[in-house]
Amino acid sequence: MYSETEDLIRALAESAESVCRHYLPAGRREGSYWIVGDLQNNPGRSLFVRLTGPASGPGAAGKFTDGATGEHGDLLDIIRERTGISRFPDLLAEARAHLGRPQPVLPDAPVPKKAKAPGGTPAAAARLFAASLPVAGTLADTYLRARGITQGGTMSALRFHPKCWHRDEGQTKSIPRPALIAAVTDGAGALQGVHRTWLAHDGKGKAAVKTQRRAMGHLLGNAVRLTPHDDILVIGEGIETMLSLFEASPGLPVWAALSSGHLGAVLLPEGLQRLYIAIDRDPAGQRAAERLRARALDAGIAVRVLEPRLGDFNDDLRATGKEALRQHLAGQIGLEDRQRLLG
């Protein structure tokens, strides 16, 4: 059976380099790939779009993967993220326009619909965050408490949305799902993006979908500022990782960079004297920590690395409890900061 969507995806894949040049102009071609920082078109080498290959299956042209976030999809997903188009018919119209195909003739509408504001931008992120609810008493609170985190309801950077749109790879229809929403802000405190974690309907885990997390807006250099910083700061990758550190040591200011790729690029605040980098036990996280460490040392900031016993600090918190995690941190925190472990 003929499917225009499949036909458009194939046609876009055949023109993959043209699509990338138009929608991801900050990248460049290297061999059989278009390489760029992320879906927000930031410079870098994290996101790879395959430009050649079969029409479908493994190695198909037009497929992308972001090595930092794990996001993957096709060229329609890239067009959606870059244009902010949320309605699937409008997305197909954008693809037709790029390919130079005629639009289908539609019946006259009595009243033209007002165009929606673009998504995937800081403005769209701000709208989503404003439409969300405080975490306390919601499914997001249930989710965090199931992971040993009791302080999520006190964080102004975290919110809950009961019906946040989600679409997995290969799906043509978005589905509303409950989600934990985190504000990504810049050094001035302005909201530049949001991070979404889709949750199971009982809140006791993540949603049973392929893509459980996704960010939107301008992420590079920014972070989820869970608590205000002072002369010291602890930065790590994941939101739950950094909430786990705060759970055990509420006197430590904590930020989440969201991924190893963004950890190495976080812009450090002025006046910072000591930086603690909370790493995950994986090669990507350790390489990102080294990049951030080198930048901090160049700026005259003292640096220490905090290492978990297990895969990350949330694993430690759930396995041993917050008192044991606090004692583990006490052995790695500088003497001048140990009085802050209890707040």
PDB file of N, CA and C in Angstrom, residues 177-277:
ATOM      1  N   ARG A 177       2.009  12.127  27.576  1.00  0.00           N
ATOM      2  CA  ARG A 177       2.468  11.294  28.691  1.00  0.00           C
ATOM      3  C   ARG A 177       2.903  12.194  29.844  1.00  0.00           C
ATOM      4  N   PRO A 178       2.797  11.722  31.081  1.00  0.00           N
ATOM      5  CA  PRO A 178       3.314  12.505  32.217  1.00  0.00           C
ATOM      6  C   PRO A 178       4.831  12.631  32.119  1.00  0.00           C
ATOM      7  N   ALA A 179       5.358  13.781  32.544  1.00  0.00           N
ATOM      8  CA  ALA A 179       6.798  14.009  32.392  1.00  0.00           C
ATOM      9  C   ALA A 179       7.339  14.910  33.500  1.00  0.00           C
ATOM     10  N   LEU A 180       8.561  14.610  33.909  1.00  0.00           N
ATOM     11  CA  LEU A 180       9.337  15.497  34.770  1.00  0.00           C
ATOM     12  C   LEU A 180       9.996  16.530  33.865  1.00  0.00           C
ATOM     13  N   ILE A 181       9.796  17.812  34.164  1.00  0.00           N
ATOM     14  CA  ILE A 181      10.303  18.899  33.343  1.00  0.00           C
ATOM     15  C   ILE A 181      11.379  19.640  34.131  1.00  0.00           C
ATOM     16  N   ALA A 182      12.539  19.877  33.519  1.00  0.00           N
ATOM     17  CA  ALA A 182      13.631  20.595  34.181  1.00  0.00           C
ATOM     18  C   ALA A 182      14.003  21.817  33.363  1.00  0.00           C
ATOM     19  N   ALA A 183      14.171  22.953  34.027  1.00  0.00           N
ATOM     20  CA  ALA A 183      14.523  24.205  33.359  1.00  0.00           C
ATOM     21  C   ALA A 183      16.028  24.263  33.101  1.00  0.00           C
ATOM     22  N   VAL A 184      16.409  24.572  31.865  1.00  0.00           N
ATOM     23  CA  VAL A 184      17.805  24.806  31.495  1.00  0.00           C
ATOM     24  C   VAL A 184      17.994  26.321  31.402  1.00  0.00           C
ATOM     25  N   THR A 185      18.851  26.885  32.241  1.00  0.00           N
ATOM     26  CA  THR A 185      19.010  28.333  32.299  1.00  0.00           C
ATOM     27  C   THR A 185      20.444  28.743  32.011  1.00  0.00           C
ATOM     28  N   ASP A 186      20.600  30.034  31.647  1.00  0.00           N
ATOM     29  CA  ASP A 186      21.938  30.566  31.387  1.00  0.00           C
ATOM     30  C   ASP A 186      22.459  31.281  32.628  1.00  0.00           C
ATOM     31  N   GLY A 187      23.622  31.918  32.487  1.00  0.00           N
ATOM     32  CA  GLY A 187      24.252  32.569  33.636  1.00  0.00           C
ATOM     33  C   GLY A 187      23.447  33.709  34.213  1.00  0.00           C
ATOM     34  N   ALA A 188      22.569  34.305  33.404  1.00  0.00           N
ATOM     35  CA  ALA A 188      21.721  35.396  33.885  1.00  0.00           C
ATOM     36  C   ALA A 188      20.424  34.888  34.499  1.00  0.00           C
ATOM     37  N   GLY A 189      20.233  33.567  34.484  1.00  0.00           N
ATOM     38  CA  GLY A 189      19.020  32.996  35.037  1.00  0.00           C
ATOM     39  C   GLY A 189      17.877  32.900  34.048  1.00  0.00           C
ATOM     40  N   ALA A 190      18.108  33.260  32.783  1.00  0.00           N
ATOM     41  CA  ALA A 190      17.056  33.201  31.773  1.00  0.00           C
ATOM     42  C   ALA A 190      16.874  31.771  31.287  1.00  0.00           C
ATOM     43  N   LEU A 191      15.617  31.359  31.147  1.00  0.00           N
ATOM     44  CA  LEU A 191      15.334  29.996  30.693  1.00  0.00           C
ATOM     45  C   LEU A 191      15.657  29.871  29.206  1.00  0.00           C
ATOM     46  N   GLN A 192      16.524  28.933  28.878  1.00  0.00           N
ATOM     47  CA  GLN A 192      16.952  28.723  27.500  1.00  0.00           C
ATOM     48  C   GLN A 192      16.457  27.402  26.918  1.00  0.00           C
ATOM     49  N   GLY A 193      15.958  26.518  27.748  1.00  0.00           N
ATOM     50  CA  GLY A 193      15.489  25.225  27.266  1.00  0.00           C
ATOM     51  C   GLY A 193      14.867  24.436  28.403  1.00  0.00           C
ATOM     52  N   VAL A 194      14.373  23.252  28.073  1.00  0.00           N
ATOM     53  CA  VAL A 194      13.866  22.341  29.094  1.00  0.00           C
ATOM     54  C   VAL A 194      14.309  20.923  28.755  1.00  0.00           C
ATOM     55  N   HIS A 195      14.382  20.120  29.783  1.00  0.00           N
ATOM     56  CA  HIS A 195      14.670  18.691  29.634  1.00  0.00           C
ATOM     57  C   HIS A 195      13.438  17.931  30.105  1.00  0.00           C
ATOM     58  N   ARG A 196      13.013  16.928  29.315  1.00  0.00           N
ATOM     59  CA  ARG A 196      11.816  16.162  29.633  1.00  0.00           C
ATOM     60  C   ARG A 196      12.189  14.703  29.905  1.00  0.00           C
ATOM     61  N   THR A 197      11.677  14.159  31.009  1.00  0.00           N
ATOM     62  CA  THR A 197      11.794  12.734  31.312  1.00  0.00           C
ATOM     63  C   THR A 197      10.375  12.186  31.393  1.00  0.00           C
ATOM     64  N   TRP A 198       9.991  11.341  30.418  1.00  0.00           N
ATOM     65  CA  TRP A 198       8.629  10.812  30.406  1.00  0.00           C
ATOM     66  C   TRP A 198       8.502   9.673  31.410  1.00  0.00           C
ATOM     67  N   LEU A 199       7.387   9.655  32.128  1.00  0.00           N
ATOM     68  CA  LEU A 199       7.213   8.764  33.265  1.00  0.00           C
ATOM     69  C   LEU A 199       6.117   7.730  33.011  1.00  0.00           C
ATOM     70  N   ALA A 200       6.236   6.612  33.711  1.00  0.00           N
ATOM     71  CA  ALA A 200       5.163   5.620  33.706  1.00  0.00           C
ATOM     72  C   ALA A 200       3.915   6.237  34.329  1.00  0.00           C
ATOM     73  N   HIS A 201       2.750   5.689  34.007  1.00  0.00           N
ATOM     74  CA  HIS A 201       1.501   6.301  34.457  1.00  0.00           C
ATOM     75  C   HIS A 201       1.285   6.179  35.961  1.00  0.00           C
ATOM     76  N   ASP A 202       2.028   5.276  36.629  1.00  0.00           N
ATOM     77  CA  ASP A 202       1.950   5.222  38.086  1.00  0.00           C
ATOM     78  C   ASP A 202       3.087   5.991  38.749  1.00  0.00           C
ATOM     79  N   GLY A 203       3.997   6.564  37.935  1.00  0.00           N
ATOM     80  CA  GLY A 203       5.093   7.363  38.464  1.00  0.00           C
ATOM     81  C   GLY A 203       6.233   6.562  39.065  1.00  0.00           C
ATOM     82  N   LYS A 204       6.180   5.233  39.004  1.00  0.00           N
ATOM     83  CA  LYS A 204       7.193   4.427  39.688  1.00  0.00           C
ATOM     84  C   LYS A 204       8.384   4.071  38.804  1.00  0.00           C
ATOM     85  N   GLY A 205       8.465   4.685  37.662  1.00  0.00           N
ATOM     86  CA  GLY A 205       9.591   4.466  36.755  1.00  0.00           C
ATOM     87  C   GLY A 205       9.412   5.345  35.533  1.00  0.00           C
ATOM     88  N   LYS A 206      10.318   5.183  34.580  1.00  0.00           N
ATOM     89  CA  LYS A 206      10.197   5.916  33.329  1.00  0.00           C
ATOM     90  C   LYS A 206       9.181   5.231  32.422  1.00  0.00           C
ATOM     91  N   ALA A 207       8.666   5.973  31.456  1.00  0.00           N
ATOM     92  CA  ALA A 207       7.710   5.423  30.505  1.00  0.00           C
ATOM     93  C   ALA A 207       8.367   4.313  29.695  1.00  0.00           C
ATOM     94  N   ALA A 208       7.588   3.318  29.315  1.00  0.00           N
ATOM     95  CA  ALA A 208       8.097   2.185  28.539  1.00  0.00           C
ATOM     96  C   ALA A 208       8.130   2.568  27.065  1.00  0.00           C
ATOM     97  N   VAL A 209       9.049   3.472  26.718  1.00  0.00           N
ATOM     98  CA  VAL A 209       9.220   3.951  25.348  1.00  0.00           C
ATOM     99  C   VAL A 209      10.706   3.936  25.025  1.00  0.00           C
ATOM    100  N   LYS A 210      11.030   3.996  23.731  1.00  0.00           N
ATOM    101  CA  LYS A 210      12.441   3.972  23.330  1.00  0.00           C
ATOM    102  C   LYS A 210      13.162   5.228  23.788  1.00  0.00           C
ATOM    103  N   THR A 211      12.574   6.390  23.512  1.00  0.00           N
ATOM    104  CA  THR A 211      13.184   7.659  23.896  1.00  0.00           C
ATOM    105  C   THR A 211      12.514   8.141  25.171  1.00  0.00           C
ATOM    106  N   GLN A 212      13.191   7.946  26.300  1.00  0.00           N
ATOM    107  CA  GLN A 212      12.607   8.291  27.590  1.00  0.00           C
ATOM    108  C   GLN A 212      12.941   9.715  28.024  1.00  0.00           C
ATOM    109  N   ARG A 213      13.974  10.287  27.411  1.00  0.00           N
ATOM    110  CA  ARG A 213      14.398  11.653  27.749  1.00  0.00           C
ATOM    111  C   ARG A 213      14.636  12.429  26.460  1.00  0.00           C
ATOM    112  N   ARG A 214      14.356  13.722  26.512  1.00  0.00           N
ATOM    113  CA  ARG A 214      14.651  14.573  25.357  1.00  0.00           C
ATOM    114  C   ARG A 214      14.735  16.019  25.843  1.00  0.00           C
ATOM    115  N   ALA A 215      15.642  16.783  25.258  1.00  0.00           N
ATOM    116  CA  ALA A 215      15.795  18.192  25.606  1.00  0.00           C
ATOM    117  C   ALA A 215      15.394  19.055  24.424  1.00  0.00           C
ATOM    118  N   MET A 216      15.025  20.302  24.697  1.00  0.00           N
ATOM    119  CA  MET A 216      14.689  21.252  23.653  1.00  0.00           C
ATOM    120  C   MET A 216      15.211  22.624  24.057  1.00  0.00           C
ATOM    121  N   GLY A 217      15.488  23.468  23.052  1.00  0.00           N
ATOM    122  CA  GLY A 217      15.984  24.807  23.325  1.00  0.00           C
ATOM    123  C   GLY A 217      17.486  24.897  23.137  1.00  0.00           C
ATOM    124  N   HIS A 218      18.088  25.924  23.713  1.00  0.00           N
ATOM    125  CA  HIS A 218      19.530  26.157  23.610  1.00  0.00           C
ATOM    126  C   HIS A 218      20.224  25.580  24.841  1.00  0.00           C
ATOM    127  N   LEU A 219      20.969  24.507  24.646  1.00  0.00           N
ATOM    128  CA  LEU A 219      21.558  23.778  25.772  1.00  0.00           C
ATOM    129  C   LEU A 219      23.038  24.069  25.975  1.00  0.00           C
ATOM    130  N   LEU A 220      23.767  24.313  24.892  1.00  0.00           N
ATOM    131  CA  LEU A 220      25.225  24.391  24.972  1.00  0.00           C
ATOM    132  C   LEU A 220      25.663  25.517  25.903  1.00  0.00           C
ATOM    133  N   GLY A 221      26.465  25.176  26.886  1.00  0.00           N
ATOM    134  CA  GLY A 221      26.968  26.153  27.836  1.00  0.00           C
ATOM    135  C   GLY A 221      26.058  26.374  29.024  1.00  0.00           C
ATOM    136  N   ASN A 222      24.801  25.923  28.928  1.00  0.00           N
ATOM    137  CA  ASN A 222      23.828  26.139  29.987  1.00  0.00           C
ATOM    138  C   ASN A 222      23.645  24.870  30.817  1.00  0.00           C
ATOM    139  N   ALA A 223      22.809  24.941  31.853  1.00  0.00           N
ATOM    140  CA  ALA A 223      22.661  23.796  32.757  1.00  0.00           C
ATOM    141  C   ALA A 223      21.339  23.892  33.500  1.00  0.00           C
ATOM    142  N   VAL A 224      20.951  22.770  34.110  1.00  0.00           N
ATOM    143  CA  VAL A 224      19.832  22.766  35.053  1.00  0.00           C
ATOM    144  C   VAL A 224      20.414  23.169  36.399  1.00  0.00           C
ATOM    145  N   ARG A 225      20.168  24.411  36.801  1.00  0.00           N
ATOM    146  CA  ARG A 225      20.724  24.947  38.046  1.00  0.00           C
ATOM    147  C   ARG A 225      19.781  24.572  39.188  1.00  0.00           C
ATOM    148  N   LEU A 226      20.033  23.416  39.786  1.00  0.00           N
ATOM    149  CA  LEU A 226      19.146  22.886  40.812  1.00  0.00           C
ATOM    150  C   LEU A 226      19.182  23.728  42.080  1.00  0.00           C
ATOM    151  N   THR A 227      20.349  24.273  42.413  1.00  0.00           N
ATOM    152  CA  THR A 227      20.484  25.162  43.569  1.00  0.00           C
ATOM    153  C   THR A 227      21.401  26.314  43.185  1.00  0.00           C
ATOM    154  N   PRO A 228      21.310  27.447  43.879  1.00  0.00           N
ATOM    155  CA  PRO A 228      22.227  28.564  43.590  1.00  0.00           C
ATOM    156  C   PRO A 228      23.654  28.198  43.972  1.00  0.00           C
ATOM    157  N   HIS A 229      24.620  28.724  43.215  1.00  0.00           N
ATOM    158  CA  HIS A 229      26.033  28.493  43.539  1.00  0.00           C
ATOM    159  C   HIS A 229      26.539  29.639  44.410  1.00  0.00           C
ATOM    160  N   ASP A 230      27.671  29.403  45.067  1.00  0.00           N
ATOM    161  CA  ASP A 230      28.383  30.510  45.710  1.00  0.00           C
ATOM    162  C   ASP A 230      29.840  30.431  45.279  1.00  0.00           C
ATOM    163  N   ASP A 231      30.788  30.298  46.208  1.00  0.00           N
ATOM    164  CA  ASP A 231      32.183  30.213  45.780  1.00  0.00           C
ATOM    165  C   ASP A 231      32.573  28.797  45.392  1.00  0.00           C
ATOM    166  N   ILE A 232      31.679  27.817  45.639  1.00  0.00           N
ATOM    167  CA  ILE A 232      31.936  26.450  45.193  1.00  0.00           C
ATOM    168  C   ILE A 232      30.737  25.971  44.380  1.00  0.00           C
ATOM    169  N   LEU A 233      30.955  24.928  43.603  1.00  0.00           N
ATOM    170  CA  LEU A 233      29.897  24.383  42.758  1.00  0.00           C
ATOM    171  C   LEU A 233      30.221  22.931  42.443  1.00  0.00           C
ATOM    172  N   VAL A 234      29.166  22.092  42.395  1.00  0.00           N
ATOM    173  CA  VAL A 234      29.303  20.699  41.972  1.00  0.00           C
ATOM    174  C   VAL A 234      28.505  20.531  40.682  1.00  0.00           C
ATOM    175  N   ILE A 235      29.157  20.077  39.619  1.00  0.00           N
ATOM    176  CA  ILE A 235      28.508  19.878  38.326  1.00  0.00           C
ATOM    177  C   ILE A 235      28.662  18.419  37.915  1.00  0.00           C
ATOM    178  N   GLY A 236      27.581  17.824  37.433  1.00  0.00           N
ATOM    179  CA  GLY A 236      27.619  16.479  36.882  1.00  0.00           C
ATOM    180  C   GLY A 236      26.681  16.378  35.701  1.00  0.00           C
ATOM    181  N   GLU A 237      26.470  15.167  35.218  1.00  0.00           N
ATOM    182  CA  GLU A 237      25.647  14.974  34.016  1.00  0.00           C
ATOM    183  C   GLU A 237      24.153  14.976  34.320  1.00  0.00           C
ATOM    184  N   GLY A 238      23.662  13.941  34.973  1.00  0.00           N
ATOM    185  CA  GLY A 238      22.235  13.709  35.069  1.00  0.00           C
ATOM    186  C   GLY A 238      21.549  14.455  36.200  1.00  0.00           C
ATOM    187  N   ILE A 239      20.274  14.741  36.001  1.00  0.00           N
ATOM    188  CA  ILE A 239      19.463  15.409  37.029  1.00  0.00           C
ATOM    189  C   ILE A 239      19.381  14.539  38.273  1.00  0.00           C
ATOM    190  N   GLU A 240      19.087  13.251  38.108  1.00  0.00           N
ATOM    191  CA  GLU A 240      18.948  12.365  39.264  1.00  0.00           C
ATOM    192  C   GLU A 240      20.282  12.171  39.977  1.00  0.00           C
ATOM    193  N   THR A 241      21.375  12.177  39.213  1.00  0.00           N
ATOM    194  CA  THR A 241      22.699  12.073  39.826  1.00  0.00           C
ATOM    195  C   THR A 241      22.943  13.243  40.761  1.00  0.00           C
ATOM    196  N   MET A 242      22.634  14.453  40.297  1.00  0.00           N
ATOM    197  CA  MET A 242      22.923  15.629  41.101  1.00  0.00           C
ATOM    198  C   MET A 242      21.922  15.790  42.247  1.00  0.00           C
ATOM    199  N   LEU A 243      20.679  15.379  42.038  1.00  0.00           N
ATOM    200  CA  LEU A 243      19.724  15.378  43.143  1.00  0.00           C
ATOM    201  C   LEU A 243      20.151  14.402  44.230  1.00  0.00           C
ATOM    202  N   SER A 244      20.780  13.301  43.838  1.00  0.00           N
ATOM    203  CA  SER A 244      21.262  12.322  44.813  1.00  0.00           C
ATOM    204  C   SER A 244      22.364  12.917  45.673  1.00  0.00           C
ATOM    205  N   LEU A 245      23.272  13.696  45.061  1.00  0.00           N
ATOM    206  CA  LEU A 245      24.317  14.370  45.834  1.00  0.00           C
ATOM    207  C   LEU A 245      23.697  15.359  46.818  1.00  0.00           C
ATOM    208  N   PHE A 246      22.694  16.117  46.350  1.00  0.00           N
ATOM    209  CA  PHE A 246      22.045  17.082  47.227  1.00  0.00           C
ATOM    210  C   PHE A 246      21.299  16.376  48.359  1.00  0.00           C
ATOM    211  N   GLU A 247      20.722  15.227  48.060  1.00  0.00           N
ATOM    212  CA  GLU A 247      20.014  14.443  49.083  1.00  0.00           C
ATOM    213  C   GLU A 247      20.947  14.091  50.233  1.00  0.00           C
ATOM    214  N   ALA A 248      22.163  13.676  49.885  1.00  0.00           N
ATOM    215  CA  ALA A 248      23.129  13.271  50.904  1.00  0.00           C
ATOM    216  C   ALA A 248      23.852  14.456  51.520  1.00  0.00           C
ATOM    217  N   SER A 249      24.044  15.520  50.739  1.00  0.00           N
ATOM    218  CA  SER A 249      24.844  16.663  51.199  1.00  0.00           C
ATOM    219  C   SER A 249      24.158  17.961  50.801  1.00  0.00           C
ATOM    220  N   PRO A 250      23.120  18.379  51.532  1.00  0.00           N
ATOM    221  CA  PRO A 250      22.308  19.529  51.121  1.00  0.00           C
ATOM    222  C   PRO A 250      23.030  20.865  51.180  1.00  0.00           C
ATOM    223  N   GLY A 251      24.251  20.890  51.676  1.00  0.00           N
ATOM    224  CA  GLY A 251      25.003  22.145  51.681  1.00  0.00           C
ATOM    225  C   GLY A 251      25.807  22.379  50.424  1.00  0.00           C
ATOM    226  N   LEU A 252      25.810  21.417  49.512  1.00  0.00           N
ATOM    227  CA  LEU A 252      26.599  21.554  48.281  1.00  0.00           C
ATOM    228  C   LEU A 252      25.720  22.086  47.155  1.00  0.00           C
ATOM    229  N   PRO A 253      26.101  23.193  46.500  1.00  0.00           N
ATOM    230  CA  PRO A 253      25.341  23.688  45.345  1.00  0.00           C
ATOM    231  C   PRO A 253      25.550  22.758  44.151  1.00  0.00           C
ATOM    232  N   VAL A 254      24.458  22.370  43.478  1.00  0.00           N
ATOM    233  CA  VAL A 254      24.572  21.362  42.415  1.00  0.00           C
ATOM    234  C   VAL A 254      23.887  21.820  41.133  1.00  0.00           C
ATOM    235  N   TRP A 255      24.537  21.538  39.993  1.00  0.00           N
ATOM    236  CA  TRP A 255      23.989  21.764  38.654  1.00  0.00           C
ATOM    237  C   TRP A 255      24.064  20.467  37.871  1.00  0.00           C
ATOM    238  N   ALA A 256      23.140  20.286  36.930  1.00  0.00           N
ATOM    239  CA  ALA A 256      23.163  19.134  36.017  1.00  0.00           C
ATOM    240  C   ALA A 256      23.357  19.640  34.590  1.00  0.00           C
ATOM    241  N   ALA A 257      24.359  19.069  33.896  1.00  0.00           N
ATOM    242  CA  ALA A 257      24.646  19.474  32.515  1.00  0.00           C
ATOM    243  C   ALA A 257      23.844  18.677  31.498  1.00  0.00           C
ATOM    244  N   LEU A 258      23.219  17.571  31.913  1.00  0.00           N
ATOM    245  CA  LEU A 258      22.303  16.729  31.138  1.00  0.00           C
ATOM    246  C   LEU A 258      22.980  15.652  30.310  1.00  0.00           C
ATOM    247  N   SER A 259      24.216  15.831  29.885  1.00  0.00           N
ATOM    248  CA  SER A 259      24.897  14.789  29.107  1.00  0.00           C
ATOM    249  C   SER A 259      26.394  15.000  29.214  1.00  0.00           C
ATOM    250  N   SER A 260      27.153  13.972  28.830  1.00  0.00           N
ATOM    251  CA  SER A 260      28.612  14.107  28.858  1.00  0.00           C
ATOM    252  C   SER A 260      29.068  15.174  27.874  1.00  0.00           C
ATOM    253  N   GLY A 261      28.405  15.256  26.704  1.00  0.00           N
ATOM    254  CA  GLY A 261      28.787  16.262  25.717  1.00  0.00           C
ATOM    255  C   GLY A 261      28.618  17.673  26.237  1.00  0.00           C
ATOM    256  N   HIS A 262      27.543  17.911  26.993  1.00  0.00           N
ATOM    257  CA  HIS A 262      27.305  19.251  27.514  1.00  0.00           C
ATOM    258  C   HIS A 262      28.073  19.523  28.802  1.00  0.00           C
ATOM    259  N   LEU A 263      28.470  18.462  29.517  1.00  0.00           N
ATOM    260  CA  LEU A 263      29.248  18.657  30.743  1.00  0.00           C
ATOM    261  C   LEU A 263      30.553  19.397  30.448  1.00  0.00           C
ATOM    262  N   GLY A 264      31.235  18.991  29.387  1.00  0.00           N
ATOM    263  CA  GLY A 264      32.515  19.619  29.062  1.00  0.00           C
ATOM    264  C   GLY A 264      32.396  21.050  28.599  1.00  0.00           C
ATOM    265  N   ALA A 265      31.157  21.501  28.276  1.00  0.00           N
ATOM    266  CA  ALA A 265      30.967  22.830  27.701  1.00  0.00           C
ATOM    267  C   ALA A 265      30.251  23.810  28.619  1.00  0.00           C
ATOM    268  N   VAL A 266      29.896  23.408  29.843  1.00  0.00           N
ATOM    269  CA  VAL A 266      29.179  24.307  30.747  1.00  0.00           C
ATOM    270  C   VAL A 266      29.997  25.565  31.011  1.00  0.00           C
ATOM    271  N   LEU A 267      29.346  26.726  30.906  1.00  0.00           N
ATOM    272  CA  LEU A 267      30.011  27.990  31.201  1.00  0.00           C
ATOM    273  C   LEU A 267      30.051  28.178  32.712  1.00  0.00           C
ATOM    274  N   LEU A 268      31.255  28.334  33.250  1.00  0.00           N
ATOM    275  CA  LEU A 268      31.422  28.444  34.694  1.00  0.00           C
ATOM    276  C   LEU A 268      31.144  29.870  35.160  1.00  0.00           C
ATOM    277  N   PRO A 269      30.503  30.041  36.313  1.00  0.00           N
ATOM    278  CA  PRO A 269      30.168  31.387  36.790  1.00  0.00           C
ATOM    279  C   PRO A 269      31.385  32.153  37.276  1.00  0.00           C
ATOM    280  N   GLU A 270      31.278  33.472  37.193  1.00  0.00           N
ATOM    281  CA  GLU A 270      32.350  34.314  37.710  1.00  0.00           C
ATOM    282  C   GLU A 270      32.403  34.215  39.233  1.00  0.00           C
ATOM    283  N   GLY A 271      33.597  34.352  39.769  1.00  0.00           N
ATOM    284  CA  GLY A 271      33.772  34.311  41.216  1.00  0.00           C
ATOM    285  C   GLY A 271      33.897  32.916  41.783  1.00  0.00           C
ATOM    286  N   LEU A 272      33.809  31.888  40.933  1.00  0.00           N
ATOM    287  CA  LEU A 272      33.917  30.517  41.425  1.00  0.00           C
ATOM    288  C   LEU A 272      35.355  30.238  41.854  1.00  0.00           C
ATOM    289  N   GLN A 273      35.516  29.667  43.044  1.00  0.00           N
ATOM    290  CA  GLN A 273      36.855  29.370  43.555  1.00  0.00           C
ATOM    291  C   GLN A 273      37.188  27.886  43.485  1.00  0.00           C
ATOM    292  N   ARG A 274      36.173  27.040  43.754  1.00  0.00           N
ATOM    293  CA  ARG A 274      36.420  25.605  43.757  1.00  0.00           C
ATOM    294  C   ARG A 274      35.306  24.903  43.006  1.00  0.00           C
ATOM    295  N   LEU A 275      35.693  24.007  42.119  1.00  0.00           N
ATOM    296  CA  LEU A 275      34.745  23.241  41.313  1.00  0.00           C
ATOM    297  C   LEU A 275      34.901  21.760  41.620  1.00  0.00           C
ATOM    298  N   TYR A 276      33.775  21.090  41.892  1.00  0.00           N
ATOM    299  CA  TYR A 276      33.745  19.644  42.034  1.00  0.00           C
ATOM    300  C   TYR A 276      32.996  19.067  40.831  1.00  0.00           C
ATOM    301  N   ILE A 277      33.602  18.107  40.163  1.00  0.00           N
ATOM    302  CA  ILE A 277      32.985  17.481  38.995  1.00  0.00           C
ATOM    303  C   ILE A 277      32.551  16.078  39.392  1.00  0.00           C
TER     304      ILE A 277
END
